[in-house]
Each structure stands twice: as structure tokens, then as C-alpha cells.
């Protein structure tokens, strides 16, 4: 076991050594590494120390795998991010995005397209109005800013449709 003592930059060296000694007497640590994460003092030493004790094993994922999340979840988070950026401080950050439909298809001209229907969930009727905006302008802005990023990710054209629903106290329910 490794003991990491953080915030060493907030105490004098003379105070740090007796503190470390107290822990050393309580347990036989393989390593004791004082660090200052804020100032990046001894962080490289800590990483080396951790790597020294980690067992070697086969990778869990292929080298080119960047996440274990399903594409639907990634797309939902991309839409949520764009919604929060467009809405800024107007709506509390208590919104969620649910992908209702995600279907790949081939158009008549042979090109691939993904149809995505997503619902932005908020807690209050007043938030719904803000998210939709006057004449649907805000919802269109959210969709228009999310679509290019989703198309870059999927490497194909995306037909994105957004809806807004109110679910009172959705964050407090199981």
C-alpha cells in the first residue's frame, strides 16, 4: 500500500516529517510519497511509484477504443452540452437528454444517414418555454449546433429532431 500525503506545500518541512512518521508507525507502507497536486511537486514520482506496484495485464479494450459508452449515450451528451452552451444561465443545469430513436438507413441515392430523435427533459414548464424559445428558435439553435459535431463523430449525415418534455422532480426519482 502506498501512502500519499497531499498539500505538502501548505506546511513547513519540519512539520511534515513528524506527520509522516506517525503514519509510518501505524502501518507498514510500501512507499510514502509527499506531494503537492496544486503545484505538481512529486507527482511524477507518485505516478512512477504507482506503476511500479501495478500488475501487468492484458488491455481490456482495443488500442483504438476511446470509450465503453454506447454511441446513443455519447450523442445524448453532445446534445446536452450544446443545450447548456446555448442556454447558458437561463435554465438550471438540471436538464437531461434521452435518445428516443436512433436508426441508420440508406437514402435513395445510396448515402448513409442516421435518424435521431431526442428529448430534452427539464423540471419546470417555464424551463420548457425557455428551451424551445420564441417560435422554436432556441431549440433550432441547439439542434443546429449539435448536428455538425454528431455528423463528424458518426461520419455521415444526421437527421436530428429534438423535443422537450417536462418531468417534475426527475432528478430526485430512481
PDB file of C-alpha atoms in Angstrom:
ATOM      1  CA  UNK A   1       0.000   0.000   0.000  1.00  0.00           C
ATOM      2  CA  UNK A   2       1.185   3.500  -0.837  1.00  0.00           C
ATOM      3  CA  UNK A   3       0.575   6.489   1.423  1.00  0.00           C
ATOM      4  CA  UNK A   4       0.168   9.761  -0.462  1.00  0.00           C
ATOM      5  CA  UNK A   5       0.417  12.897   1.643  1.00  0.00           C
ATOM      6  CA  UNK A   6      -1.018  15.801  -0.345  1.00  0.00           C
ATOM      7  CA  UNK A   7      -0.804  19.551   0.232  1.00  0.00           C
ATOM      8  CA  UNK A   8       2.834  19.403   1.297  1.00  0.00           C
ATOM      9  CA  UNK A   9       3.125  22.986   0.031  1.00  0.00           C
ATOM     10  CA  UNK A  10       0.890  24.192   2.884  1.00  0.00           C
ATOM     11  CA  UNK A  11       3.121  23.060   5.747  1.00  0.00           C
ATOM     12  CA  UNK A  12       6.761  23.510   6.674  1.00  0.00           C
ATOM     13  CA  UNK A  13       9.078  20.574   6.014  1.00  0.00           C
ATOM     14  CA  UNK A  14       9.787  20.305   9.741  1.00  0.00           C
ATOM     15  CA  UNK A  15       6.061  19.708  10.393  1.00  0.00           C
ATOM     16  CA  UNK A  16       5.668  17.246   7.514  1.00  0.00           C
ATOM     17  CA  UNK A  17       8.251  14.694   8.652  1.00  0.00           C
ATOM     18  CA  UNK A  18       6.696  14.050  12.120  1.00  0.00           C
ATOM     19  CA  UNK A  19       3.288  13.665  10.473  1.00  0.00           C
ATOM     20  CA  UNK A  20       4.657  11.087   8.034  1.00  0.00           C
ATOM     21  CA  UNK A  21       6.370   9.298  10.919  1.00  0.00           C
ATOM     22  CA  UNK A  22       3.025   8.899  12.742  1.00  0.00           C
ATOM     23  CA  UNK A  23       1.551   7.118   9.730  1.00  0.00           C
ATOM     24  CA  UNK A  24       4.692   5.028   9.252  1.00  0.00           C
ATOM     25  CA  UNK A  25       4.310   3.681  12.815  1.00  0.00           C
ATOM     26  CA  UNK A  26       0.626   2.820  12.220  1.00  0.00           C
ATOM     27  CA  UNK A  27       1.109   0.779   9.060  1.00  0.00           C
ATOM     28  CA  UNK A  28       3.993  -0.650   7.096  1.00  0.00           C
ATOM     29  CA  UNK A  29       3.519   1.240   3.823  1.00  0.00           C
ATOM     30  CA  UNK A  30       5.465   0.084   0.801  1.00  0.00           C
ATOM     31  CA  UNK A  31       6.019   3.731  -0.143  1.00  0.00           C
ATOM     32  CA  UNK A  32       5.245   7.129   1.345  1.00  0.00           C
ATOM     33  CA  UNK A  33       5.089   9.938  -1.183  1.00  0.00           C
ATOM     34  CA  UNK A  34       4.504  13.543  -0.133  1.00  0.00           C
ATOM     35  CA  UNK A  35       3.043  15.612  -2.997  1.00  0.00           C
ATOM     36  CA  UNK A  36       1.561  18.944  -3.849  1.00  0.00           C
ATOM     37  CA  UNK A  37      -1.022  18.278  -6.533  1.00  0.00           C
ATOM     38  CA  UNK A  38      -1.662  22.003  -6.897  1.00  0.00           C
ATOM     39  CA  UNK A  39       1.978  22.776  -7.649  1.00  0.00           C
ATOM     40  CA  UNK A  40       2.756  19.417  -9.331  1.00  0.00           C
ATOM     41  CA  UNK A  41       5.503  18.641  -6.806  1.00  0.00           C
ATOM     42  CA  UNK A  42       6.436  14.929  -6.705  1.00  0.00           C
ATOM     43  CA  UNK A  43       3.508  13.972  -8.952  1.00  0.00           C
ATOM     44  CA  UNK A  44       5.787  12.276 -11.475  1.00  0.00           C
ATOM     45  CA  UNK A  45       7.412  10.342  -8.640  1.00  0.00           C
ATOM     46  CA  UNK A  46       3.948   9.298  -7.455  1.00  0.00           C
ATOM     47  CA  UNK A  47       2.989   8.028 -10.913  1.00  0.00           C
ATOM     48  CA  UNK A  48       6.224   6.064 -11.139  1.00  0.00           C
ATOM     49  CA  UNK A  49       5.618   4.625  -7.692  1.00  0.00           C
ATOM     50  CA  UNK A  50       2.087   3.532  -8.593  1.00  0.00           C
ATOM     51  CA  UNK A  51       3.229   1.973 -11.867  1.00  0.00           C
ATOM     52  CA  UNK A  52       5.924   0.046 -10.011  1.00  0.00           C
ATOM     53  CA  UNK A  53       3.279  -1.811  -7.965  1.00  0.00           C
ATOM     54  CA  UNK A  54       0.616  -2.319 -10.621  1.00  0.00           C
ATOM     55  CA  UNK A  55       0.498  -5.808 -12.062  1.00  0.00           C
ATOM     56  CA  UNK A  56       0.933  -6.159 -15.802  1.00  0.00           C
ATOM     57  CA  UNK A  57      -2.135  -7.382 -17.612  1.00  0.00           C
ATOM     58  CA  UNK A  58      -3.697  -7.597 -20.999  1.00  0.00           C
ATOM     59  CA  UNK A  59      -5.595  -4.472 -22.090  1.00  0.00           C
ATOM     60  CA  UNK A  60      -9.340  -4.540 -21.501  1.00  0.00           C
ATOM     61  CA  UNK A  61     -10.050  -2.740 -24.780  1.00  0.00           C
ATOM     62  CA  UNK A  62      -8.518  -2.489 -28.230  1.00  0.00           C
ATOM     63  CA  UNK A  63      -5.956   0.267 -28.649  1.00  0.00           C
ATOM     64  CA  UNK A  64      -8.268   2.320 -30.874  1.00  0.00           C
ATOM     65  CA  UNK A  65     -11.231   2.131 -28.459  1.00  0.00           C
ATOM     66  CA  UNK A  66     -11.828   5.555 -26.956  1.00  0.00           C
ATOM     67  CA  UNK A  67     -14.820   4.784 -24.719  1.00  0.00           C
ATOM     68  CA  UNK A  68     -17.011   1.979 -23.479  1.00  0.00           C
ATOM     69  CA  UNK A  69     -20.143   4.126 -23.722  1.00  0.00           C
ATOM     70  CA  UNK A  70     -22.707   3.323 -26.418  1.00  0.00           C
ATOM     71  CA  UNK A  71     -22.976   5.802 -29.286  1.00  0.00           C
ATOM     72  CA  UNK A  72     -26.502   6.758 -28.176  1.00  0.00           C
ATOM     73  CA  UNK A  73     -25.114   7.947 -24.836  1.00  0.00           C
ATOM     74  CA  UNK A  74     -22.354   9.956 -26.485  1.00  0.00           C
ATOM     75  CA  UNK A  75     -24.831  11.616 -28.847  1.00  0.00           C
ATOM     76  CA  UNK A  76     -27.153  12.427 -25.923  1.00  0.00           C
ATOM     77  CA  UNK A  77     -24.275  14.097 -24.069  1.00  0.00           C
ATOM     78  CA  UNK A  78     -23.305  16.079 -27.165  1.00  0.00           C
ATOM     79  CA  UNK A  79     -26.856  17.422 -27.448  1.00  0.00           C
ATOM     80  CA  UNK A  80     -26.933  18.200 -23.712  1.00  0.00           C
ATOM     81  CA  UNK A  81     -23.627  20.069 -23.966  1.00  0.00           C
ATOM     82  CA  UNK A  82     -24.922  22.211 -26.847  1.00  0.00           C
ATOM     83  CA  UNK A  83     -28.163  22.896 -24.967  1.00  0.00           C
ATOM     84  CA  UNK A  84     -26.257  24.074 -21.898  1.00  0.00           C
ATOM     85  CA  UNK A  85     -23.976  26.254 -24.028  1.00  0.00           C
ATOM     86  CA  UNK A  86     -26.910  27.825 -25.870  1.00  0.00           C
ATOM     87  CA  UNK A  87     -28.975  28.355 -22.723  1.00  0.00           C
ATOM     88  CA  UNK A  88     -26.083  29.499 -20.513  1.00  0.00           C
ATOM     89  CA  UNK A  89     -27.588  30.783 -17.256  1.00  0.00           C
ATOM     90  CA  UNK A  90     -31.211  30.812 -18.414  1.00  0.00           C
ATOM     91  CA  UNK A  91     -32.057  27.263 -17.321  1.00  0.00           C
ATOM     92  CA  UNK A  92     -30.581  25.336 -14.394  1.00  0.00           C
ATOM     93  CA  UNK A  93     -28.168  22.627 -15.398  1.00  0.00           C
ATOM     94  CA  UNK A  94     -30.783  20.077 -14.382  1.00  0.00           C
ATOM     95  CA  UNK A  95     -31.599  19.006 -17.910  1.00  0.00           C
ATOM     96  CA  UNK A  96     -31.111  15.611 -19.451  1.00  0.00           C
ATOM     97  CA  UNK A  97     -31.274  14.243 -22.967  1.00  0.00           C
ATOM     98  CA  UNK A  98     -32.825  10.911 -23.855  1.00  0.00           C
ATOM     99  CA  UNK A  99     -32.414   9.346 -27.282  1.00  0.00           C
ATOM    100  CA  UNK A 100     -35.854   8.087 -28.287  1.00  0.00           C
ATOM    101  CA  UNK A 101     -34.923   6.806 -31.730  1.00  0.00           C
ATOM    102  CA  UNK A 102     -31.555   6.099 -33.342  1.00  0.00           C
ATOM    103  CA  UNK A 103     -31.680   4.422 -36.712  1.00  0.00           C
ATOM    104  CA  UNK A 104     -29.210   4.145 -39.565  1.00  0.00           C
ATOM    105  CA  UNK A 105     -30.626   3.934 -43.060  1.00  0.00           C
ATOM    106  CA  UNK A 106     -29.570   4.258 -46.676  1.00  0.00           C
ATOM    107  CA  UNK A 107     -31.092   7.024 -48.751  1.00  0.00           C
ATOM    108  CA  UNK A 108     -32.334   6.511 -52.310  1.00  0.00           C
ATOM    109  CA  UNK A 109     -29.044   7.936 -53.623  1.00  0.00           C
ATOM    110  CA  UNK A 110     -27.087   5.254 -51.728  1.00  0.00           C
ATOM    111  CA  UNK A 111     -25.682   7.546 -48.998  1.00  0.00           C
ATOM    112  CA  UNK A 112     -25.983   6.616 -45.353  1.00  0.00           C
ATOM    113  CA  UNK A 113     -27.944   8.759 -42.919  1.00  0.00           C
ATOM    114  CA  UNK A 114     -28.740   8.428 -39.235  1.00  0.00           C
ATOM    115  CA  UNK A 115     -32.153   9.493 -37.958  1.00  0.00           C
ATOM    116  CA  UNK A 116     -32.009  10.627 -34.340  1.00  0.00           C
ATOM    117  CA  UNK A 117     -34.975  11.722 -32.261  1.00  0.00           C
ATOM    118  CA  UNK A 118     -34.058  13.058 -28.850  1.00  0.00           C
ATOM    119  CA  UNK A 119     -35.978  14.548 -25.948  1.00  0.00           C
ATOM    120  CA  UNK A 120     -34.572  17.252 -23.723  1.00  0.00           C
ATOM    121  CA  UNK A 121     -36.025  16.741 -20.255  1.00  0.00           C
ATOM    122  CA  UNK A 122     -36.461  19.634 -17.842  1.00  0.00           C
ATOM    123  CA  UNK A 123     -38.207  20.033 -14.479  1.00  0.00           C
ATOM    124  CA  UNK A 124     -40.495  23.044 -14.977  1.00  0.00           C
ATOM    125  CA  UNK A 125     -42.956  24.298 -17.576  1.00  0.00           C
ATOM    126  CA  UNK A 126     -41.179  27.662 -17.538  1.00  0.00           C
ATOM    127  CA  UNK A 127     -37.916  25.901 -18.473  1.00  0.00           C
ATOM    128  CA  UNK A 128     -39.638  24.190 -21.380  1.00  0.00           C
ATOM    129  CA  UNK A 129     -40.594  27.556 -22.822  1.00  0.00           C
ATOM    130  CA  UNK A 130     -37.041  28.838 -22.491  1.00  0.00           C
ATOM    131  CA  UNK A 131     -35.569  25.725 -24.121  1.00  0.00           C
ATOM    132  CA  UNK A 132     -37.994  25.919 -27.043  1.00  0.00           C
ATOM    133  CA  UNK A 133     -37.630  29.687 -27.390  1.00  0.00           C
ATOM    134  CA  UNK A 134     -39.749  32.086 -29.374  1.00  0.00           C
ATOM    135  CA  UNK A 135     -41.119  30.244 -32.381  1.00  0.00           C
ATOM    136  CA  UNK A 136     -38.808  27.303 -31.634  1.00  0.00           C
ATOM    137  CA  UNK A 137     -35.696  29.426 -32.240  1.00  0.00           C
ATOM    138  CA  UNK A 138     -33.694  28.154 -29.246  1.00  0.00           C
ATOM    139  CA  UNK A 139     -34.497  24.512 -29.928  1.00  0.00           C
ATOM    140  CA  UNK A 140     -33.453  25.017 -33.548  1.00  0.00           C
ATOM    141  CA  UNK A 141     -30.218  26.675 -32.383  1.00  0.00           C
ATOM    142  CA  UNK A 142     -29.443  23.724 -30.090  1.00  0.00           C
ATOM    143  CA  UNK A 143     -30.088  21.233 -32.895  1.00  0.00           C
ATOM    144  CA  UNK A 144     -28.121  23.256 -35.444  1.00  0.00           C
ATOM    145  CA  UNK A 145     -25.085  23.459 -33.176  1.00  0.00           C
ATOM    146  CA  UNK A 146     -25.240  19.773 -32.158  1.00  0.00           C
ATOM    147  CA  UNK A 147     -25.789  18.309 -35.630  1.00  0.00           C
ATOM    148  CA  UNK A 148     -22.342  19.091 -37.153  1.00  0.00           C
ATOM    149  CA  UNK A 149     -20.496  17.570 -34.192  1.00  0.00           C
ATOM    150  CA  UNK A 150     -22.654  14.460 -34.313  1.00  0.00           C
ATOM    151  CA  UNK A 151     -22.098  14.164 -38.071  1.00  0.00           C
ATOM    152  CA  UNK A 152     -18.329  14.459 -37.535  1.00  0.00           C
ATOM    153  CA  UNK A 153     -18.490  11.725 -34.904  1.00  0.00           C
ATOM    154  CA  UNK A 154     -20.639   9.360 -36.966  1.00  0.00           C
ATOM    155  CA  UNK A 155     -19.007  10.304 -40.266  1.00  0.00           C
ATOM    156  CA  UNK A 156     -22.367  10.528 -42.002  1.00  0.00           C
ATOM    157  CA  UNK A 157     -25.317  12.837 -42.450  1.00  0.00           C
ATOM    158  CA  UNK A 158     -27.657  13.135 -39.468  1.00  0.00           C
ATOM    159  CA  UNK A 159     -31.360  13.943 -39.407  1.00  0.00           C
ATOM    160  CA  UNK A 160     -31.773  15.316 -35.858  1.00  0.00           C
ATOM    161  CA  UNK A 161     -35.165  16.036 -34.330  1.00  0.00           C
ATOM    162  CA  UNK A 162     -35.430  17.461 -30.833  1.00  0.00           C
ATOM    163  CA  UNK A 163     -38.367  17.549 -28.447  1.00  0.00           C
ATOM    164  CA  UNK A 164     -38.790  18.988 -24.954  1.00  0.00           C
ATOM    165  CA  UNK A 165     -40.674  17.335 -22.091  1.00  0.00           C
ATOM    166  CA  UNK A 166     -41.284  18.392 -18.518  1.00  0.00           C
ATOM    167  CA  UNK A 167     -40.805  15.743 -15.842  1.00  0.00           C
ATOM    168  CA  UNK A 168     -41.178  17.320 -12.449  1.00  0.00           C
ATOM    169  CA  UNK A 169     -38.537  16.237  -9.923  1.00  0.00           C
ATOM    170  CA  UNK A 170     -36.969  13.798 -12.408  1.00  0.00           C
ATOM    171  CA  UNK A 171     -33.562  14.217 -10.737  1.00  0.00           C
ATOM    172  CA  UNK A 172     -34.958  13.017  -7.398  1.00  0.00           C
ATOM    173  CA  UNK A 173     -36.601   9.831  -8.721  1.00  0.00           C
ATOM    174  CA  UNK A 174     -34.942   6.455  -9.001  1.00  0.00           C
TER     175      UNK A 174
END
